[in-house]
Amino acid sequence: MAVPGFVDQHQQMVLQSSFMGWQDIPAAAAIEARTGIATYVENDANAVTVGEKLFGRAKESRNFTLVSLGIGIGSAHFIDGRLHRGHSGGAGELDLARQRHDGPPEAGVQRLQRAHPPRQHPAVGPGEDRGGDHHR
């Protein structure tokens, strides 16, 4: 199931989809309970990007970005042949960089950061590589 918005891959939940009006919905479990069919939830831009990598024009590409213009603006990135999700799973969520009319930023970013806080890197000197999991 592909949905616009923030998805928690570990819990297979839709954390926030403004378009669908969903917040903290265990979508995969609900569909499995009703249909008996194994279900996985993915962000819509990520799903399109994986499709392009497996079956489309990006088959031979190890590094590419897809920008999705539809319900909102989204993107997804393949880096070193793998889908890049970022520290909190929201890599490529361009639409969530906007602000609501009343000012505060969209809540999905904060919810993702609480669920999957960024890993702390040890201090390094100038010019040294931090390493880490920036390709996950």
mmCIF file of C-alpha atoms in Angstrom:
data_model
loop_
_atom_site.group_PDB
_atom_site.id
_atom_site.type_symbol
_atom_site.label_atom_id
_atom_site.label_comp_id
_atom_site.label_asym_id
_atom_site.label_seq_id
_atom_site.Cartn_x
_atom_site.Cartn_y
_atom_site.Cartn_z
ATOM 1 C CA MET A 1 0.000 0.000 0.000
ATOM 2 C CA ALA A 2 1.516 3.344 -1.042
ATOM 3 C CA VAL A 3 0.369 6.480 0.765
ATOM 4 C CA PRO A 4 1.352 10.134 0.589
ATOM 5 C CA GLY A 5 2.920 11.192 3.863
ATOM 6 C CA PHE A 6 5.077 9.819 6.649
ATOM 7 C CA VAL A 7 5.280 6.058 7.106
ATOM 8 C CA ASP A 8 6.971 4.207 9.961
ATOM 9 C CA GLN A 9 8.653 1.248 8.247
ATOM 10 C CA HIS A 10 9.337 -0.596 11.497
ATOM 11 C CA GLN A 11 5.760 -0.523 12.765
ATOM 12 C CA GLN A 12 4.123 -0.438 9.309
ATOM 13 C CA MET A 13 2.032 2.579 10.335
ATOM 14 C CA VAL A 14 0.965 5.733 8.591
ATOM 15 C CA LEU A 15 2.229 8.391 10.998
ATOM 16 C CA GLN A 16 0.706 11.275 9.081
ATOM 17 C CA SER A 17 -0.999 11.703 5.750
ATOM 18 C CA SER A 18 -2.502 15.168 5.497
ATOM 19 C CA PHE A 19 -4.187 14.320 2.199
ATOM 20 C CA MET A 20 -5.933 11.261 3.612
ATOM 21 C CA GLY A 21 -6.539 12.806 7.033
ATOM 22 C CA TRP A 22 -4.720 9.928 8.729
ATOM 23 C CA GLN A 23 -2.555 10.123 11.811
ATOM 24 C CA ASP A 24 -1.000 7.154 13.623
ATOM 25 C CA ILE A 25 -2.969 4.556 11.625
ATOM 26 C CA PRO A 26 -1.782 0.896 11.765
ATOM 27 C CA ALA A 27 -2.742 0.500 8.108
ATOM 28 C CA ALA A 28 -0.891 -2.748 7.349
ATOM 29 C CA ALA A 29 -2.344 -4.555 10.373
ATOM 30 C CA ALA A 30 -5.868 -3.316 9.593
ATOM 31 C CA ILE A 31 -5.733 -4.524 5.990
ATOM 32 C CA GLU A 32 -4.189 -7.868 6.964
ATOM 33 C CA ALA A 33 -6.865 -8.423 9.618
ATOM 34 C CA ARG A 34 -9.674 -7.825 7.123
ATOM 35 C CA THR A 35 -8.229 -9.569 4.080
ATOM 36 C CA GLY A 36 -5.741 -12.142 5.373
ATOM 37 C CA ILE A 37 -3.261 -10.787 2.807
ATOM 38 C CA ALA A 38 0.227 -9.768 3.931
ATOM 39 C CA THR A 39 0.386 -5.987 3.558
ATOM 40 C CA TYR A 40 3.248 -3.500 3.625
ATOM 41 C CA VAL A 41 2.938 0.263 3.844
ATOM 42 C CA GLU A 42 5.289 2.570 1.962
ATOM 43 C CA ASN A 43 5.488 6.247 1.150
ATOM 44 C CA ASP A 44 4.133 6.835 -2.369
ATOM 45 C CA ALA A 45 7.275 8.535 -3.738
ATOM 46 C CA ASN A 46 9.453 5.736 -2.323
ATOM 47 C CA ALA A 47 7.204 3.117 -3.954
ATOM 48 C CA VAL A 48 7.425 4.809 -7.369
ATOM 49 C CA THR A 49 11.194 5.128 -7.026
ATOM 50 C CA VAL A 50 11.634 1.440 -6.152
ATOM 51 C CA GLY A 51 9.459 0.598 -9.178
ATOM 52 C CA GLU A 52 11.713 2.685 -11.424
ATOM 53 C CA LYS A 53 14.771 0.918 -10.025
ATOM 54 C CA LEU A 54 13.316 -2.569 -10.491
ATOM 55 C CA PHE A 55 11.392 -2.170 -13.747
ATOM 56 C CA GLY A 56 11.915 1.295 -15.225
ATOM 57 C CA ARG A 57 14.483 3.637 -16.639
ATOM 58 C CA ALA A 58 16.658 3.553 -13.507
ATOM 59 C CA LYS A 59 17.438 -0.186 -13.669
ATOM 60 C CA GLU A 60 21.102 0.445 -14.390
ATOM 61 C CA SER A 61 21.488 3.465 -12.089
ATOM 62 C CA ARG A 62 23.058 3.161 -8.637
ATOM 63 C CA ASN A 63 22.430 6.796 -7.711
ATOM 64 C CA PHE A 64 19.364 8.783 -8.725
ATOM 65 C CA THR A 65 16.567 10.961 -7.392
ATOM 66 C CA LEU A 66 12.941 10.849 -8.448
ATOM 67 C CA VAL A 67 10.720 13.890 -7.880
ATOM 68 C CA SER A 68 7.033 13.089 -7.586
ATOM 69 C CA LEU A 69 4.517 15.816 -8.425
ATOM 70 C CA GLY A 70 1.016 14.683 -7.593
ATOM 71 C CA ILE A 71 -1.040 15.210 -4.481
ATOM 72 C CA GLY A 72 1.958 17.068 -3.075
ATOM 73 C CA ILE A 73 5.656 17.257 -3.803
ATOM 74 C CA GLY A 74 7.754 14.275 -2.848
ATOM 75 C CA SER A 75 11.028 12.717 -3.820
ATOM 76 C CA ALA A 76 13.049 9.655 -3.092
ATOM 77 C CA HIS A 77 16.697 8.817 -3.532
ATOM 78 C CA PHE A 78 18.721 5.756 -4.420
ATOM 79 C CA ILE A 79 22.294 6.000 -3.156
ATOM 80 C CA ASP A 80 24.800 3.217 -3.829
ATOM 81 C CA GLY A 81 21.982 1.046 -5.177
ATOM 82 C CA ARG A 82 19.770 1.313 -2.071
ATOM 83 C CA LEU A 83 16.723 3.374 -1.192
ATOM 84 C CA HIS A 84 17.847 6.161 1.148
ATOM 85 C CA ARG A 85 15.363 6.757 3.974
ATOM 86 C CA GLY A 86 17.428 9.081 6.166
ATOM 87 C CA HIS A 87 17.757 8.952 9.953
ATOM 88 C CA SER A 88 14.043 9.301 10.665
ATOM 89 C CA GLY A 89 12.554 7.851 7.478
ATOM 90 C CA GLY A 90 11.592 11.161 5.924
ATOM 91 C CA ALA A 91 14.372 11.651 3.365
ATOM 92 C CA GLY A 92 12.929 13.279 0.273
ATOM 93 C CA GLU A 93 9.805 14.690 1.903
ATOM 94 C CA LEU A 94 9.932 18.067 0.160
ATOM 95 C CA ASP A 95 6.281 18.860 0.762
ATOM 96 C CA LEU A 96 6.783 18.750 4.528
ATOM 97 C CA ALA A 97 9.312 21.588 4.383
ATOM 98 C CA ARG A 98 6.387 23.983 3.999
ATOM 99 C CA GLN A 99 4.509 25.602 6.837
ATOM 100 C CA ARG A 100 0.803 25.662 7.523
ATOM 101 C CA HIS A 101 -1.080 28.941 7.163
ATOM 102 C CA ASP A 102 -1.099 29.475 10.919
ATOM 103 C CA GLY A 103 2.696 29.175 11.108
ATOM 104 C CA PRO A 104 3.919 26.029 12.911
ATOM 105 C CA PRO A 105 5.647 23.331 10.861
ATOM 106 C CA GLU A 106 3.863 20.100 9.985
ATOM 107 C CA ALA A 107 3.764 17.711 12.955
ATOM 108 C CA GLY A 108 4.874 14.628 10.993
ATOM 109 C CA VAL A 109 8.535 15.599 11.108
ATOM 110 C CA GLN A 110 8.547 15.831 14.900
ATOM 111 C CA ARG A 111 6.662 12.523 15.255
ATOM 112 C CA LEU A 112 9.182 10.740 13.015
ATOM 113 C CA GLN A 113 12.113 12.226 14.904
ATOM 114 C CA ARG A 114 10.680 11.021 18.227
ATOM 115 C CA ALA A 115 10.058 7.534 16.829
ATOM 116 C CA HIS A 116 13.529 7.284 15.244
ATOM 117 C CA PRO A 117 15.906 9.849 16.752
ATOM 118 C CA PRO A 118 19.071 10.603 14.775
ATOM 119 C CA ARG A 119 22.095 8.674 15.912
ATOM 120 C CA GLN A 120 24.749 10.735 17.648
ATOM 121 C CA HIS A 121 28.142 10.751 15.957
ATOM 122 C CA PRO A 122 31.323 11.068 17.964
ATOM 123 C CA ALA A 123 33.168 14.338 17.549
ATOM 124 C CA VAL A 124 35.682 14.306 14.714
ATOM 125 C CA GLY A 125 38.388 16.674 13.663
ATOM 126 C CA PRO A 126 38.238 18.958 10.614
ATOM 127 C CA GLY A 127 38.186 17.111 7.314
ATOM 128 C CA GLU A 128 37.572 13.706 8.882
ATOM 129 C CA ASP A 129 34.739 11.508 7.659
ATOM 130 C CA ARG A 130 31.967 11.023 10.204
ATOM 131 C CA GLY A 131 31.112 7.630 8.719
ATOM 132 C CA GLY A 132 27.800 6.482 10.118
ATOM 133 C CA ASP A 133 24.751 5.309 8.262
ATOM 134 C CA HIS A 134 24.137 8.138 5.824
ATOM 135 C CA HIS A 135 23.436 5.579 3.077
ATOM 136 C CA ARG A 136 20.553 3.878 4.862
#
